[in-house]
mmCIF file of C-alpha atoms and ligand atoms in Angstrom:
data_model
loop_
_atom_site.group_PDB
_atom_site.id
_atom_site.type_symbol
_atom_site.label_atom_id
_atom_site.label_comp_id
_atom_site.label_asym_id
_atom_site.label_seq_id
_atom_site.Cartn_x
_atom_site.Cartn_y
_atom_site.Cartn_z
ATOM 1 C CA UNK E 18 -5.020 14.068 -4.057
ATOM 2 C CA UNK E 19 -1.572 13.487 -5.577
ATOM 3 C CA UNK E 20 1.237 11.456 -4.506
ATOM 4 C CA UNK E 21 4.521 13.583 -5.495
ATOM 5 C CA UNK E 22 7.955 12.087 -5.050
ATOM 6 C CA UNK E 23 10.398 15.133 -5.768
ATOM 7 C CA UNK E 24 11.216 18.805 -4.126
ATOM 8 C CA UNK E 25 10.739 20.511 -7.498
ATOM 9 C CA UNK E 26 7.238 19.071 -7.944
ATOM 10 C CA UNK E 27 6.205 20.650 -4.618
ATOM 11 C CA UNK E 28 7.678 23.756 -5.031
ATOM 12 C CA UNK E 29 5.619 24.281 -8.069
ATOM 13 C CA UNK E 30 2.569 22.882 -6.484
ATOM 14 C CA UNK E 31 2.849 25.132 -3.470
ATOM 15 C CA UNK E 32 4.155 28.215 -6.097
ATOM 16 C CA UNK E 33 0.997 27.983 -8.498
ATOM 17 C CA UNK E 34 -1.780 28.168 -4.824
ATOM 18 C CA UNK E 35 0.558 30.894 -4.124
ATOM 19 C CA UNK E 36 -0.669 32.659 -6.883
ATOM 20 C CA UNK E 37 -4.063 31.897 -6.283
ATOM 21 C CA UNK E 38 -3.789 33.571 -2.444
ATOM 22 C CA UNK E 39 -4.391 30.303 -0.958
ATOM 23 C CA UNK E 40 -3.510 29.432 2.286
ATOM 24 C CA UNK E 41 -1.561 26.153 2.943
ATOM 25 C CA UNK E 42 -1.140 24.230 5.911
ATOM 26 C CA UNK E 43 1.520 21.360 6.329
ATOM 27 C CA UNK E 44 1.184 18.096 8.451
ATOM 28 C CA UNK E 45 4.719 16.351 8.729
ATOM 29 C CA UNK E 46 4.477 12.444 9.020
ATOM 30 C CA UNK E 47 6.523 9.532 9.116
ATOM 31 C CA UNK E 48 3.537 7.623 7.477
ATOM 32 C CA UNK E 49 1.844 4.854 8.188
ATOM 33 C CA UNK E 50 -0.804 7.094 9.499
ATOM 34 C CA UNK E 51 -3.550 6.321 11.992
ATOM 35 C CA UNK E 52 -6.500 8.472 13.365
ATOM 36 C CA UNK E 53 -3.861 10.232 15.602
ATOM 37 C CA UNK E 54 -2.539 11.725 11.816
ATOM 38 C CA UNK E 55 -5.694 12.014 10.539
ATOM 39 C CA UNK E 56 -7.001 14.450 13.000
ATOM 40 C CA UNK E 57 -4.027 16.523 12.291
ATOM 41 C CA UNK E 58 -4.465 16.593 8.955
ATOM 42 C CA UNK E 59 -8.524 16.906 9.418
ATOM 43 C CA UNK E 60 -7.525 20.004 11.266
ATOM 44 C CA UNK E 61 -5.236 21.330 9.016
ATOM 45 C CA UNK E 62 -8.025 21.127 6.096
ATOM 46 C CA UNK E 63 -10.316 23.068 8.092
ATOM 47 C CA UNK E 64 -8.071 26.063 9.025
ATOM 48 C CA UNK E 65 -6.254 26.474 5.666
ATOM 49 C CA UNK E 66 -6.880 26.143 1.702
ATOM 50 C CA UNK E 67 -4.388 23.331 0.729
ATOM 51 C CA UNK E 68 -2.516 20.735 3.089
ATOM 52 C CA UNK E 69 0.431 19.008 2.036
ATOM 53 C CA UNK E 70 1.083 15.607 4.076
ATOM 54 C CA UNK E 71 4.947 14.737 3.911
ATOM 55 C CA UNK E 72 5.542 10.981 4.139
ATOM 56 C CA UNK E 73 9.049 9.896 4.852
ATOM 57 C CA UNK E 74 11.039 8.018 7.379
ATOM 58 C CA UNK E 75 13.605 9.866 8.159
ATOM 59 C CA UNK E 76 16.494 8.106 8.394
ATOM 60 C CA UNK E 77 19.017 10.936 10.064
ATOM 61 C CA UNK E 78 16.768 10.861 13.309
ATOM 62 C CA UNK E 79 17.220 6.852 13.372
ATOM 63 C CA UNK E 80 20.290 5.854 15.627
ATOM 64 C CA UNK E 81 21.880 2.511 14.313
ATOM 65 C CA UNK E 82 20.550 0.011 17.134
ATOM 66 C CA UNK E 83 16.899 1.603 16.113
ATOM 67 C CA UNK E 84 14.054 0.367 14.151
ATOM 68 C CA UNK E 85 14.827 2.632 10.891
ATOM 69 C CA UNK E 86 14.325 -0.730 8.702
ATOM 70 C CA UNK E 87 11.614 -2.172 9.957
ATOM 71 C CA UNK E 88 9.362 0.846 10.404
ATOM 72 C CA UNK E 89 6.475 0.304 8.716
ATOM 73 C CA UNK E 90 5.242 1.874 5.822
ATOM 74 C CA UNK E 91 2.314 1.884 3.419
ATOM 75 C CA UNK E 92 1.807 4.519 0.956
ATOM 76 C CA UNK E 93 -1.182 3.529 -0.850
ATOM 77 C CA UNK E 94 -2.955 3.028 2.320
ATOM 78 C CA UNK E 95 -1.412 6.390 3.379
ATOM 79 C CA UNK E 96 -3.181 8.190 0.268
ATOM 80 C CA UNK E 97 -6.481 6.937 1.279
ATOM 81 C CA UNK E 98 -6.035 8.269 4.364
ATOM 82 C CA UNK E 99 -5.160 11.271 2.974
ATOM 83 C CA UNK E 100 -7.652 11.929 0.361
ATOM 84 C CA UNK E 101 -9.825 10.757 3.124
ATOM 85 C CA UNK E 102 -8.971 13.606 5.256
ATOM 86 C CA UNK E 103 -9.116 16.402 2.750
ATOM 87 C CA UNK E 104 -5.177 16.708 2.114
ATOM 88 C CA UNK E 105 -4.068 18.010 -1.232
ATOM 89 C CA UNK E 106 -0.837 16.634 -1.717
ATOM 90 C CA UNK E 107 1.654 13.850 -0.125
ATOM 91 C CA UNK E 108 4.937 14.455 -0.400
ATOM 92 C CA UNK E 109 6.818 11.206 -0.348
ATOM 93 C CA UNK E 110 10.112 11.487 -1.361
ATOM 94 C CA UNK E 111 13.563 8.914 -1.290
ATOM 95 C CA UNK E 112 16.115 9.489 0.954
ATOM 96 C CA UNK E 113 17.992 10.148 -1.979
ATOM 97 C CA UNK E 114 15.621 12.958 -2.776
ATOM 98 C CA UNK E 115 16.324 14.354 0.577
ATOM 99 C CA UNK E 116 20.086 13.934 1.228
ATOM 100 C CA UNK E 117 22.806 14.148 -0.819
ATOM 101 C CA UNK E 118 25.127 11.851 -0.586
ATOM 102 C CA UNK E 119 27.403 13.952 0.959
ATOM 103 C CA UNK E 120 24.893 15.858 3.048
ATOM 104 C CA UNK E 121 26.555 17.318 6.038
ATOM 105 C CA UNK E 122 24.452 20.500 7.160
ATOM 106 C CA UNK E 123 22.201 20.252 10.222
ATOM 107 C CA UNK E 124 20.029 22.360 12.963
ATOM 108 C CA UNK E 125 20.976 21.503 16.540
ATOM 109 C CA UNK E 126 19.208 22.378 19.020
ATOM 110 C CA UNK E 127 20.225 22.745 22.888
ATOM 111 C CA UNK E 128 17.668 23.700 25.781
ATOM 112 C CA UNK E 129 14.633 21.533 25.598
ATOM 113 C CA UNK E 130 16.055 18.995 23.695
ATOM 114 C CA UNK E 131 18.203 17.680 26.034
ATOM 115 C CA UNK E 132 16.248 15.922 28.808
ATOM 116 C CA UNK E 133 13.625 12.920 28.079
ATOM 117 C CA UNK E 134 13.886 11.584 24.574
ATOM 118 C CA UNK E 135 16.882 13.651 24.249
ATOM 119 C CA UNK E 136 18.782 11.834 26.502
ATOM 120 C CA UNK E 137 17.830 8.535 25.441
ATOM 121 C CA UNK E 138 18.672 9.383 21.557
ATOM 122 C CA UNK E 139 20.922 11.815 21.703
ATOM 123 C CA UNK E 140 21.068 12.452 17.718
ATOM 124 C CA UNK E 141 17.127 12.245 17.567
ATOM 125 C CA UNK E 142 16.582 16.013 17.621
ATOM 126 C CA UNK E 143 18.793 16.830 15.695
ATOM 127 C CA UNK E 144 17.739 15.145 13.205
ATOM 128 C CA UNK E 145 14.427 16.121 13.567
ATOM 129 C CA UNK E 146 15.339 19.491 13.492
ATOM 130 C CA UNK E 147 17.106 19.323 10.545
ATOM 131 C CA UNK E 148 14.181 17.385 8.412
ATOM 132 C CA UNK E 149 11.138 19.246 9.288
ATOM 133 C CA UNK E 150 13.326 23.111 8.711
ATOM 134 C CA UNK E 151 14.112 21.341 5.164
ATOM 135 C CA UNK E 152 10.419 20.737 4.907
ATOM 136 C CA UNK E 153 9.716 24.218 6.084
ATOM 137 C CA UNK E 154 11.642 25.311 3.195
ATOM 138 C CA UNK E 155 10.350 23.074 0.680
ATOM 139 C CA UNK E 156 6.440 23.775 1.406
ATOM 140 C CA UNK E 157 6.664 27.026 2.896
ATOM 141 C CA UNK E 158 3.633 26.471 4.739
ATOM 142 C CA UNK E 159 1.396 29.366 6.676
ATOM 143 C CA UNK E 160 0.952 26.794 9.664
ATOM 144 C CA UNK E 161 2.455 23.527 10.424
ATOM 145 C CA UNK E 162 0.601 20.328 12.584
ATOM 146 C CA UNK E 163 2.189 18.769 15.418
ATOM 147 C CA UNK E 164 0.820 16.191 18.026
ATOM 148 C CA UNK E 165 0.873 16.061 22.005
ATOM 149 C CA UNK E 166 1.705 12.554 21.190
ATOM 150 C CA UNK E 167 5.536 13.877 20.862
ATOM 151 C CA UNK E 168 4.823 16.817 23.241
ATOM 152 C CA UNK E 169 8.845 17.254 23.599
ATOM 153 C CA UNK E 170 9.478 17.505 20.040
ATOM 154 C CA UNK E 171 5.897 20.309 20.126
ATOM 155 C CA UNK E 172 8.111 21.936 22.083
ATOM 156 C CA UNK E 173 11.615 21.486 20.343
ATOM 157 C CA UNK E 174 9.622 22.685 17.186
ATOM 158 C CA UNK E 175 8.219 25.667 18.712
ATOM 159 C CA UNK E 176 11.379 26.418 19.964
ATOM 160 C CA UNK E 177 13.468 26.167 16.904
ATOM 161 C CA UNK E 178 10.705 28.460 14.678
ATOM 162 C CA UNK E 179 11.261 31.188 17.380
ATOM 163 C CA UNK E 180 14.843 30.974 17.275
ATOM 164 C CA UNK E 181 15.576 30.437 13.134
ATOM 165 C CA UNK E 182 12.304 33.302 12.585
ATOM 166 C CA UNK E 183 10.524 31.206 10.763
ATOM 167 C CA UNK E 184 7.592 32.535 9.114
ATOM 168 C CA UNK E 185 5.034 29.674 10.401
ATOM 169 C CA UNK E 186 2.738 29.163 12.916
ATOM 170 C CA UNK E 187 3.065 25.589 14.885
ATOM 171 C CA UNK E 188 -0.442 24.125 15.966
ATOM 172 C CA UNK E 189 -0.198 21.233 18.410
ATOM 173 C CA UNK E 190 -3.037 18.880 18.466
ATOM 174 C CA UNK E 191 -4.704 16.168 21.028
ATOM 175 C CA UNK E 192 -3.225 12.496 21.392
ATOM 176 C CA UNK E 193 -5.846 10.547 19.769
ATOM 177 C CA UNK E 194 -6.173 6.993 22.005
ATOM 178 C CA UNK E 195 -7.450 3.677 21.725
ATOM 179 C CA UNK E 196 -10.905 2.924 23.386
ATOM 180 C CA UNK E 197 -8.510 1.250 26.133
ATOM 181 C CA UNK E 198 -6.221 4.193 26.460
ATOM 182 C CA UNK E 199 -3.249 3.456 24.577
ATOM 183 C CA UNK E 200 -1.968 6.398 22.373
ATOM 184 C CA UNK E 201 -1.898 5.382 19.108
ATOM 185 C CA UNK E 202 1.195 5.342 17.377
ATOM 186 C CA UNK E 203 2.566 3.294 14.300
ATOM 187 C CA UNK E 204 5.134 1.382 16.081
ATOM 188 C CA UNK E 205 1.652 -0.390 18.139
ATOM 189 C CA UNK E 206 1.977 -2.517 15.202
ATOM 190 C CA UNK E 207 4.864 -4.291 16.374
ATOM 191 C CA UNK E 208 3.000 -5.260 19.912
ATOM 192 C CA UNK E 209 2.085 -8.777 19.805
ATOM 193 C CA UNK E 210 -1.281 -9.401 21.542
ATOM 194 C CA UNK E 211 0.198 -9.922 24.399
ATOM 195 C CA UNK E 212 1.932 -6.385 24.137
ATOM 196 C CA UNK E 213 -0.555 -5.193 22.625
ATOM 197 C CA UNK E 214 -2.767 -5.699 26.329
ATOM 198 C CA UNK E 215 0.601 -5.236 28.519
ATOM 199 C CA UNK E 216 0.767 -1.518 27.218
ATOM 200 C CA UNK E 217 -2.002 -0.261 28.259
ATOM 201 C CA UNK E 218 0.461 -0.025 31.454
ATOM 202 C CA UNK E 219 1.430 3.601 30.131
ATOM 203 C CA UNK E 220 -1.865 5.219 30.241
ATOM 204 C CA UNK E 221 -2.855 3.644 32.869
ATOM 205 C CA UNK E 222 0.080 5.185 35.133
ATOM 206 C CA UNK E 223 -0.063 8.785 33.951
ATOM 207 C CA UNK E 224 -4.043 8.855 34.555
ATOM 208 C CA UNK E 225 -2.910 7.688 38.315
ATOM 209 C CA UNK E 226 -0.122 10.549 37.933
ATOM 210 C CA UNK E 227 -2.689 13.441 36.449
ATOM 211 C CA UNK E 228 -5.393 12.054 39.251
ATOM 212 C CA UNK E 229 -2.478 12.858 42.124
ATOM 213 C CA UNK E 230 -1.335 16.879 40.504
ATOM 214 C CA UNK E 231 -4.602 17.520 39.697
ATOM 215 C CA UNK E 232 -5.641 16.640 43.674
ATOM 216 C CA UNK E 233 -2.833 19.450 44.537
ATOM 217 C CA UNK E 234 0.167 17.201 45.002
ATOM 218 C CA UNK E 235 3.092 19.610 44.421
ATOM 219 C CA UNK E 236 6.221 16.828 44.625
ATOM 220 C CA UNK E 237 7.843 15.661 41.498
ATOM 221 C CA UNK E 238 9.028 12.635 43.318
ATOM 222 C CA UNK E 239 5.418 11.130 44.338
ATOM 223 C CA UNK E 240 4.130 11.881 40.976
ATOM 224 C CA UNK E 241 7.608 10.094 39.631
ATOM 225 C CA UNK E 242 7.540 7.422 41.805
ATOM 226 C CA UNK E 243 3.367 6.501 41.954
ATOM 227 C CA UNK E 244 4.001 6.068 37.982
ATOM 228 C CA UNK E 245 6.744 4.369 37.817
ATOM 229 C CA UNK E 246 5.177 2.076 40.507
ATOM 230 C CA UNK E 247 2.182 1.138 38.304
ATOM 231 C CA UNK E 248 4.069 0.534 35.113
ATOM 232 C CA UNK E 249 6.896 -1.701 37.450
ATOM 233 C CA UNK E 250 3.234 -4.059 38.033
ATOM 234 C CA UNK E 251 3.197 -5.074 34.666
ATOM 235 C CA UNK E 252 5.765 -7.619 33.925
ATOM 236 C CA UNK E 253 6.486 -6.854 30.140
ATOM 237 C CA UNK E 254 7.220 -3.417 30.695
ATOM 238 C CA UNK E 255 10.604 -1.722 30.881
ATOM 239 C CA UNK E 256 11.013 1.581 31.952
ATOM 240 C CA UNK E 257 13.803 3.579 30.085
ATOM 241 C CA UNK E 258 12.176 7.192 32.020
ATOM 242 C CA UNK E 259 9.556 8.777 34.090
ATOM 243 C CA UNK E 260 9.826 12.172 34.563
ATOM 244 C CA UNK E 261 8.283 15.507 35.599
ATOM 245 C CA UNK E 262 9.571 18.964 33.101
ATOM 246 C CA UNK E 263 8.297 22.613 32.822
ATOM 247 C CA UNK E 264 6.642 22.420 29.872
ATOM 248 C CA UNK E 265 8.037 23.947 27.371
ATOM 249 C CA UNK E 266 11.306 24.487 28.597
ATOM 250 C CA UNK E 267 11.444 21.110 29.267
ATOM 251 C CA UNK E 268 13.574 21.598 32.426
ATOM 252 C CA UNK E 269 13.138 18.602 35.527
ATOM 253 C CA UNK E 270 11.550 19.996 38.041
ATOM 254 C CA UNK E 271 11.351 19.222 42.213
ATOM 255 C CA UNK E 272 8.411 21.147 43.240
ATOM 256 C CA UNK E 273 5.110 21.428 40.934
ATOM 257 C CA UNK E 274 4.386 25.208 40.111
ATOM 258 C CA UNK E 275 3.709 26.062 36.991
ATOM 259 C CA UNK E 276 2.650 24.343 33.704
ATOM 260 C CA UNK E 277 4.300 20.703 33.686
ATOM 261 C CA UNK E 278 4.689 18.137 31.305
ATOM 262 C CA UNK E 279 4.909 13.939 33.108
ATOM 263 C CA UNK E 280 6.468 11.784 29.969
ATOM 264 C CA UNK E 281 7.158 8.341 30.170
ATOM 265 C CA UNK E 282 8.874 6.127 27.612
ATOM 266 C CA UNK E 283 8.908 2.291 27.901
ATOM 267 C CA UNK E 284 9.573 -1.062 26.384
ATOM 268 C CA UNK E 285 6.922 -3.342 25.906
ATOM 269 C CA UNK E 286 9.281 -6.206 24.888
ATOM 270 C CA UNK E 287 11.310 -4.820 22.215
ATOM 271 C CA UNK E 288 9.099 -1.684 21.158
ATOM 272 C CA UNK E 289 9.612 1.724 22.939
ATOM 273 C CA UNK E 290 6.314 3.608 23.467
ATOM 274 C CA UNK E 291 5.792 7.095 24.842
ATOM 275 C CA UNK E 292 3.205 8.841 26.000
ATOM 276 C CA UNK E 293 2.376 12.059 27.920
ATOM 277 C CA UNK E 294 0.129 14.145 30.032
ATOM 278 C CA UNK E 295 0.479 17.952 30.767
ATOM 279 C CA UNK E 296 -1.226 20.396 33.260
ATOM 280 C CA UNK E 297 -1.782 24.083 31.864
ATOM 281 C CA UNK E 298 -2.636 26.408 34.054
ATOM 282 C CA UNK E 299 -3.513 23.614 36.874
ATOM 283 C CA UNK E 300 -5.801 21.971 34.040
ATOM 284 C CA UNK E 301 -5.087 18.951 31.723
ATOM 285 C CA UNK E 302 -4.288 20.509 28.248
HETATM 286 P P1 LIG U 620 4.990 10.275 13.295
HETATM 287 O O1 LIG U 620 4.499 9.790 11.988
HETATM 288 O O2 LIG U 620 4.863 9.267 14.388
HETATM 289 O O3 LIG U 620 6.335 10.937 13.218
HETATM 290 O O4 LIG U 620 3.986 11.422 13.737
HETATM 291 C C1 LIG U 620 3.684 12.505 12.903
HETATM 292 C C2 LIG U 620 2.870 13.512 13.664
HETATM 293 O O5 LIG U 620 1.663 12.900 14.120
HETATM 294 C C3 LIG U 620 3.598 14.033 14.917
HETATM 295 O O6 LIG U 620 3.355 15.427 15.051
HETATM 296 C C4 LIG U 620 2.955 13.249 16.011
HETATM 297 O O7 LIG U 620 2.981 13.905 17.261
HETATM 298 C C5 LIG U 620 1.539 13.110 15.514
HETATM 299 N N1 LIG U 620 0.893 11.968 16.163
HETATM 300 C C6 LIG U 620 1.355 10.689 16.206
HETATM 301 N N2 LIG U 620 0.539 9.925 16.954
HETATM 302 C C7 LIG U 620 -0.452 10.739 17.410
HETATM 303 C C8 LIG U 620 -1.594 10.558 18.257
HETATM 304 N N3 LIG U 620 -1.890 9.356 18.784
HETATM 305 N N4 LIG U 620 -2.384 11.613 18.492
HETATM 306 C C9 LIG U 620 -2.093 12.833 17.962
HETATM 307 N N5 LIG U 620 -1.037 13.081 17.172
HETATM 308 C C10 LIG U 620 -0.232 12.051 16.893
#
């Protein structure tokens, strides 16, 4: 397992498996990984020859009032992680590696980006978008990883390799949780214990919200409203949405018909969590 810092070095990596016929699966990351990462790249081991882990913080999906400095980050541990998880290389480049200076080329996307996260970051997409099709490009993968965790940007993804014909198959995985229920995530390391227990709010209201559409309730509204009620009981929690899509057009919905996708995002003090459940075919996915 090798920690590679510059395009170039990839592109030769990735060129010389090529040659060999291997197969190579990539898992984009914003580090700092966690089992929820792991899995993904566990996966991505298992169903191709070589994985490449990308490792960077992205700062063009970051609006200025976000947390683009403090995100954590930990390469070293990263790598064991890696290695641990049968990934071949990281790719963990500078900013400067990744933008030029005067960098001013980017994919935006309309249609499902525009409700949920969307909404409350308006450049996030966009510059999500724009980093993993770079990365496509880079690694030229066979399949890429993805987590429920972010099941609007699954979505986004999928929609964007449809539209630009890219060449790569998009796997979404499982939100790996906490034994309590919380979904983990990198930014639960800036919950104070006190957080830390307050957030379990989130999980706690979408299981009430999955119990009620699962039981045949068809109404957007009670399902918005019966969440938003539970996570309102916790004192340290600040709603900034609740809301019922089509999943994965993303679209709000009134009445429940067809696969849907509840999403909540909310601040537990200062950090914003998300988190997610979605009915497939009248069955949790
Ligand atoms: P991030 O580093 O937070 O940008 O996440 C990188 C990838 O890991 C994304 O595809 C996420 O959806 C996925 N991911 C993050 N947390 C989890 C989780 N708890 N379970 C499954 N996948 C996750």
């Amino acid at each position: 397992m090798k920690v590679v810092n510059t395009i170039n070095e990839v592109r030769e990596t990735v060129k010389a498996w090529r040659k060999q016929g291997l197969t190579v699966g990539l898992v984009p990351t914003m580090g700092y990984l966690h089992e929820g990462h792991a899995s993904l790249i566990a996966r991505a081991s298992k169903e191709n020859d070589r994985v490449v882990v990308s490792d960077f913080v992205n700062p063009i999906q970051f609006a200025p009032n976000e947390d683009l400095a403090s995100y954590p980050r930990d390469i070293d541990r990263d790598a064991k992680v890696c290695e641990e998880n049968g990934a071949d290389i990281i790719f963990h480049p500078t900013p400067e590696e990744m933008y030029h200076k005067d960098f001013s080329t980017f994919v935006n996307i309309t249609g499902p980006s525009e409700e949920l996260c969307g909404k409350s970051r308006p450049i996030h997409f966009r510059g999500v978008c724009t980093v993993v099709s770079k990365l496509f490009l880079i690694v030229s993968p066979d399949r890429a990883y993805f987590g429920q965790k972010d099941a609007q940007q699954l979505a986004v993804i999928k929609r964007m390799v449809r539209d630009l014909n890219f060449d790569i198959e998009i796997v979404g995985c499982p939100i790996i949780r906490e034994a309590d229920g919380l979904a983990k995530s990198s930014r639960n390391t800036y919950l104070s214990p006190e957080e830390r227990k307050a957030a379990v709010i989130l999980h706690k209201a979408l299981e009430k919200g999955k119990e009620l559409v699962l039981n045949g309730e068809k109404s957007a509204k009670v399902i918005i409203d019966t969440v938003t009620q539970v996570i309102n009981s916790e004192p340290l929690a600040i709603i900034d949405y609740v809301q019922v899509v089509d999943f994965p057009n993303i679209k709000v919905v009134e009445d429940i018909n067809g696969d849907i996708l509840t999403a909540v995002a909310v601040y537990i003090g200062k950090t914003r969590l998300i988190d997610n459940f979605i009915i497939e075919n009248g069955k949790e996915k």
